[in-house]
CSV table of C-alpha atoms in Angstrom, one decimal:
chain,number,residue,atom,x,y,z
O,1,MET,CA,92.1,85.4,93.1
O,2,LEU,CA,92.3,87.0,96.5
O,3,ASP,CA,90.5,89.7,98.2
O,4,ALA,CA,93.7,90.9,99.4
O,5,LEU,CA,97.4,90.7,99.5
O,6,VAL,CA,99.9,91.7,101.9
O,7,VAL,CA,103.5,92.7,100.2
O,8,SER,CA,106.4,91.9,102.8
O,9,PRO,CA,110.0,93.6,102.2
O,10,HIS,CA,110.9,90.9,104.0
O,11,PRO,CA,109.4,87.7,105.5
O,12,ASP,CA,108.1,88.3,109.1
O,13,ASP,CA,106.7,91.8,108.1
O,14,ALA,CA,103.6,90.7,107.0
O,15,GLU,CA,102.9,89.1,110.9
O,16,LEU,CA,104.4,92.2,112.5
O,17,GLY,CA,102.2,94.9,110.8
O,18,VAL,CA,99.4,92.8,109.9
O,19,GLY,CA,99.1,89.6,110.8
O,20,GLY,CA,96.5,89.6,113.4
O,21,THR,CA,94.5,91.3,110.1
O,22,ILE,CA,95.1,88.3,107.9
O,23,LEU,CA,93.8,86.0,110.8
O,24,ARG,CA,90.7,88.3,111.0
O,25,LEU,CA,89.9,88.3,107.4
O,26,ARG,CA,90.6,84.7,106.9
O,27,LYS,CA,87.9,84.4,109.8
O,28,GLN,CA,85.5,86.7,107.8
O,29,GLY,CA,85.7,84.4,104.9
O,30,TRP,CA,88.0,86.7,103.2
O,31,LYS,CA,91.0,85.3,100.8
O,32,VAL,CA,93.7,86.9,101.9
O,33,GLY,CA,98.0,86.5,100.5
O,34,VAL,CA,101.4,87.0,101.5
O,35,LEU,CA,103.7,88.1,98.8
O,36,ASP,CA,107.7,88.6,100.5
O,37,LEU,CA,109.9,90.8,98.1
O,38,THR,CA,113.2,88.8,99.6
O,39,SER,CA,114.5,86.5,101.6
O,40,GLY,CA,115.5,88.3,104.2
O,41,GLU,CA,118.9,87.4,104.0
O,42,PRO,CA,121.6,87.4,105.1
O,43,THR,CA,121.0,88.5,109.0
O,44,PRO,CA,123.5,87.8,111.6
O,45,LEU,CA,121.8,84.4,112.8
O,46,GLY,CA,120.0,83.5,109.8
O,47,SER,CA,119.9,81.1,106.6
O,48,LEU,CA,118.0,80.6,103.8
O,49,GLU,CA,117.1,77.5,105.0
O,50,ILE,CA,116.4,79.1,108.3
O,51,ARG,CA,113.8,81.7,107.1
O,52,LYS,CA,112.3,79.7,104.9
O,53,ALA,CA,111.4,77.0,107.5
O,54,GLU,CA,110.4,80.3,109.9
O,55,THR,CA,108.0,81.0,107.3
O,56,ALA,CA,106.6,77.9,106.9
O,57,ALA,CA,106.1,78.0,110.5
O,58,ALA,CA,104.9,81.3,111.1
O,59,ASN,CA,102.4,80.8,107.7
O,60,ALA,CA,101.2,78.0,108.8
O,61,LYS,CA,100.1,80.0,112.6
O,62,LEU,CA,98.0,81.9,110.1
O,63,GLY,CA,96.6,79.2,108.9
O,64,ASN,CA,98.6,78.8,105.6
O,65,PRO,CA,97.2,81.7,103.1
O,66,TRP,CA,98.8,81.1,99.8
O,67,ARG,CA,101.8,82.8,100.1
O,68,GLU,CA,104.8,83.2,98.0
O,69,ASN,CA,108.2,85.0,97.5
O,70,LEU,CA,109.4,86.9,94.6
O,71,GLY,CA,112.9,86.7,94.9
O,72,LEU,CA,114.3,89.7,94.6
O,73,PRO,CA,117.5,90.5,96.6
O,74,ASN,CA,117.8,92.0,100.1
O,75,ARG,CA,119.5,95.3,100.9
O,76,SER,CA,119.6,96.0,97.6
O,77,LEU,CA,115.5,96.2,97.0
O,78,GLN,CA,114.4,98.9,94.3
O,79,PRO,CA,111.3,100.1,92.7
O,80,ASP,CA,113.2,99.5,89.1
O,81,LEU,CA,111.1,98.0,85.8
O,82,ALA,CA,112.5,94.3,86.2
O,83,SER,CA,110.8,94.6,89.4
O,84,ARG,CA,107.7,96.8,88.8
O,85,ARG,CA,106.8,94.1,85.9
O,86,ALA,CA,107.5,90.9,88.1
O,87,LEU,CA,105.1,92.2,90.9
O,88,ALA,CA,102.6,93.6,88.2
O,89,ALA,CA,102.4,90.4,86.8
O,90,VAL,CA,102.1,88.5,90.5
O,91,PHE,CA,99.0,91.1,91.0
O,92,ARG,CA,97.5,90.0,87.5
O,93,ARG,CA,97.3,86.4,88.3
O,94,VAL,CA,96.5,86.6,91.9
O,95,ARG,CA,94.0,90.0,91.4
O,96,PRO,CA,94.0,90.8,95.2
O,97,ARG,CA,91.3,94.3,95.4
O,98,LEU,CA,93.1,95.4,98.3
O,99,ILE,CA,96.9,95.5,98.7
O,100,PHE,CA,98.4,95.9,102.3
O,101,ALA,CA,101.5,97.4,101.7
O,102,PRO,CA,104.3,99.0,104.2
O,103,TYR,CA,104.0,102.8,105.4
O,104,TRP,CA,105.5,104.7,103.0
O,105,GLU,CA,107.8,106.3,106.4
O,106,ASP,CA,110.8,104.3,107.2
O,107,ALA,CA,114.1,104.3,108.4
O,108,HIS,CA,114.4,101.0,106.4
O,109,PRO,CA,115.5,101.4,102.5
O,110,ASP,CA,114.0,98.0,101.4
O,111,HIS,CA,110.8,98.9,103.2
O,112,THR,CA,110.6,102.5,101.6
O,113,ALA,CA,111.8,101.5,97.9
O,114,ALA,CA,108.8,98.2,98.2
O,115,THR,CA,106.4,100.7,98.8
O,116,LYS,CA,107.1,102.6,95.9
O,117,LEU,CA,107.1,99.0,94.1
O,118,VAL,CA,103.6,98.2,94.7
O,119,GLU,CA,102.7,101.9,94.3
O,120,ASP,CA,104.0,101.7,90.2
O,121,ALA,CA,103.2,98.1,89.9
O,122,ARG,CA,99.4,98.8,90.9
O,123,PHE,CA,99.2,100.8,88.1
O,124,TRP,CA,101.2,98.7,85.5
O,125,SER,CA,98.6,95.6,86.2
O,126,LYS,CA,96.3,97.2,85.0
O,127,LEU,CA,97.9,98.6,81.1
O,128,SER,CA,96.9,97.3,78.0
O,129,LYS,CA,99.2,96.5,75.1
O,130,SER,CA,102.3,95.6,77.7
O,131,ASP,CA,104.0,92.5,77.4
O,132,ILE,CA,103.5,91.6,81.4
O,133,PRO,CA,102.1,88.2,81.6
O,134,GLY,CA,98.0,88.1,81.9
O,135,GLU,CA,95.2,90.1,81.6
O,136,PRO,CA,95.0,93.8,82.8
O,137,PHE,CA,93.9,94.7,86.3
O,138,HIS,CA,93.8,97.1,88.7
O,139,PRO,CA,93.4,96.2,92.3
O,140,ALA,CA,90.8,99.4,93.8
O,141,ARG,CA,92.7,100.2,96.9
O,142,ILE,CA,95.9,100.3,99.0
O,143,LEU,CA,95.9,100.5,103.2
O,144,TYR,CA,100.0,101.2,104.4
O,145,TYR,CA,100.8,99.0,107.7
O,146,PHE,CA,103.2,99.5,110.0
O,147,SER,CA,106.4,97.5,110.3
O,148,VAL,CA,108.9,100.4,110.9
O,149,HIS,CA,112.2,101.0,112.1
O,150,LEU,CA,111.9,104.7,113.1
O,151,ARG,CA,110.5,105.7,116.7
O,152,ILE,CA,107.6,107.2,115.7
O,153,THR,CA,104.3,106.8,116.4
O,154,GLU,CA,101.7,105.7,113.8
O,155,ARG,CA,99.3,108.6,112.5
O,156,PRO,CA,96.6,106.2,110.9
O,157,SER,CA,93.7,106.6,108.6
O,158,LEU,CA,91.9,103.5,110.1
O,159,VAL,CA,93.1,101.1,113.0
O,160,LEU,CA,91.3,97.3,113.2
O,161,ASP,CA,91.1,95.1,116.5
O,162,ILE,CA,92.5,92.1,116.5
O,163,SER,CA,91.7,91.2,120.7
O,164,GLU,CA,90.9,87.6,119.1
O,165,GLU,CA,93.5,87.3,116.9
O,166,LEU,CA,96.3,88.3,119.2
O,167,ASP,CA,97.5,85.1,120.7
O,168,ALA,CA,98.0,83.7,117.0
O,169,LYS,CA,99.5,86.9,116.0
O,170,VAL,CA,102.4,86.3,118.5
O,171,ALA,CA,102.7,82.7,118.2
O,172,ALA,CA,103.4,83.4,114.4
O,173,LEU,CA,105.7,86.4,115.6
O,174,ASN,CA,107.7,83.5,117.4
O,175,CYS,CA,108.1,81.9,114.6
O,176,TYR,CA,110.8,83.5,113.4
O,177,ARG,CA,113.5,83.3,116.1
O,178,SER,CA,116.2,84.6,114.5
O,179,GLN,CA,115.2,87.5,113.7
O,180,LEU,CA,112.9,88.5,117.3
O,181,VAL,CA,113.4,85.7,119.5
O,182,ASP,CA,117.1,84.8,119.6
O,183,ASN,CA,119.0,88.0,118.9
O,184,GLN,CA,116.6,90.4,121.0
O,185,PRO,CA,118.9,92.5,124.1
O,186,ALA,CA,119.0,91.3,127.7
O,187,GLY,CA,117.0,92.9,130.0
O,188,ARG,CA,115.3,95.5,127.2
O,189,PRO,CA,111.5,95.0,125.6
O,190,GLY,CA,112.4,92.6,122.7
O,191,VAL,CA,110.3,93.0,119.1
O,192,ILE,CA,107.0,91.0,120.0
O,193,GLU,CA,106.7,93.3,123.3
O,194,SER,CA,107.0,96.3,121.7
O,195,VAL,CA,104.8,95.0,118.8
O,196,CYS,CA,102.1,94.2,122.0
O,197,ASP,CA,102.7,97.4,122.8
O,198,ARG,CA,101.6,99.0,119.8
O,199,THR,CA,98.5,96.9,119.2
O,200,ARG,CA,97.3,97.5,123.2
O,201,TYR,CA,97.4,101.3,122.4
O,202,TRP,CA,95.6,101.5,119.3
O,203,GLY,CA,93.3,99.2,121.0
O,204,HIS,CA,93.0,101.0,124.0
O,205,MET,CA,92.1,104.2,121.7
O,206,VAL,CA,89.2,102.6,120.3
O,207,GLY,CA,87.5,100.6,122.7
O,208,VAL,CA,88.9,97.3,122.2
O,209,GLY,CA,92.1,94.8,123.7
O,210,HIS,CA,94.3,95.3,120.5
O,211,ALA,CA,94.2,96.7,117.3
O,212,GLU,CA,95.9,96.9,114.6
O,213,PRO,CA,96.5,100.3,112.3
O,214,PHE,CA,96.6,101.2,108.6
O,215,ALA,CA,97.5,104.6,106.9
O,216,SER,CA,95.4,105.4,103.3
O,217,ARG,CA,96.7,108.0,101.3
O,218,GLU,CA,92.9,108.6,99.8
O,219,PRO,CA,90.0,108.8,101.3
O,220,VAL,CA,88.0,105.4,102.8
O,221,GLY,CA,85.0,105.4,101.8
O,222,LEU,CA,82.2,103.5,103.7
O,223,ALA,CA,79.1,101.8,103.1
O,224,ARG,CA,76.9,101.6,106.3
O,225,LEU,CA,78.2,103.5,109.9
O,226,ASP,CA,77.2,100.3,112.2
O,227,SER,CA,80.9,99.2,112.5
O,228,LEU,CA,82.0,101.9,113.7
O,229,LEU,CA,83.5,101.0,117.2
O,230,LEU,CA,82.7,104.3,118.9
């Protein structure tokens, strides 16, 4: 059973958007897992074998949290009934209180499809009198992370300090050489550098070194205020 589950459209999206948070929550005693929805292939420099090896190496940099791949089709991801049932079955099996899902606005069709799929599967997961394996379960909350293909400024509901986790996040990102290192244009900032610029910006906004932003469609409730960064 997990406290939080990151649902990632492709291997590397979890590290890009939530890598520091995964590390921080695990330090705080949370049981955190990652579910990659697709293999991410085909890509220009990748293969199924390369992507599996890169994902395993990156996951090791995160401390080897629980991780599986749902095996849905890359580039053709759809929130269809079969995919919804498969994802709901995973929710019932690992029973996370919190789900991290891709932000709902994106140029990548797989990312927006993943958002819809997570929301639909979350609802189906609680249904009784269904043929979905496992006991009914309803994850309490979804937070949306930013791994987007649009030149937008994030509009977060909250940000989490990852200053101490940044180096390990970057180490995990560097494991995805076929996607984030070897394919980057010369003379221009690469993806990893841009990610660090964004975490530095959001850290600056709350008075820390680096932070990851998250959005919520629902109000965020707090039991106490002494954890607020003022």
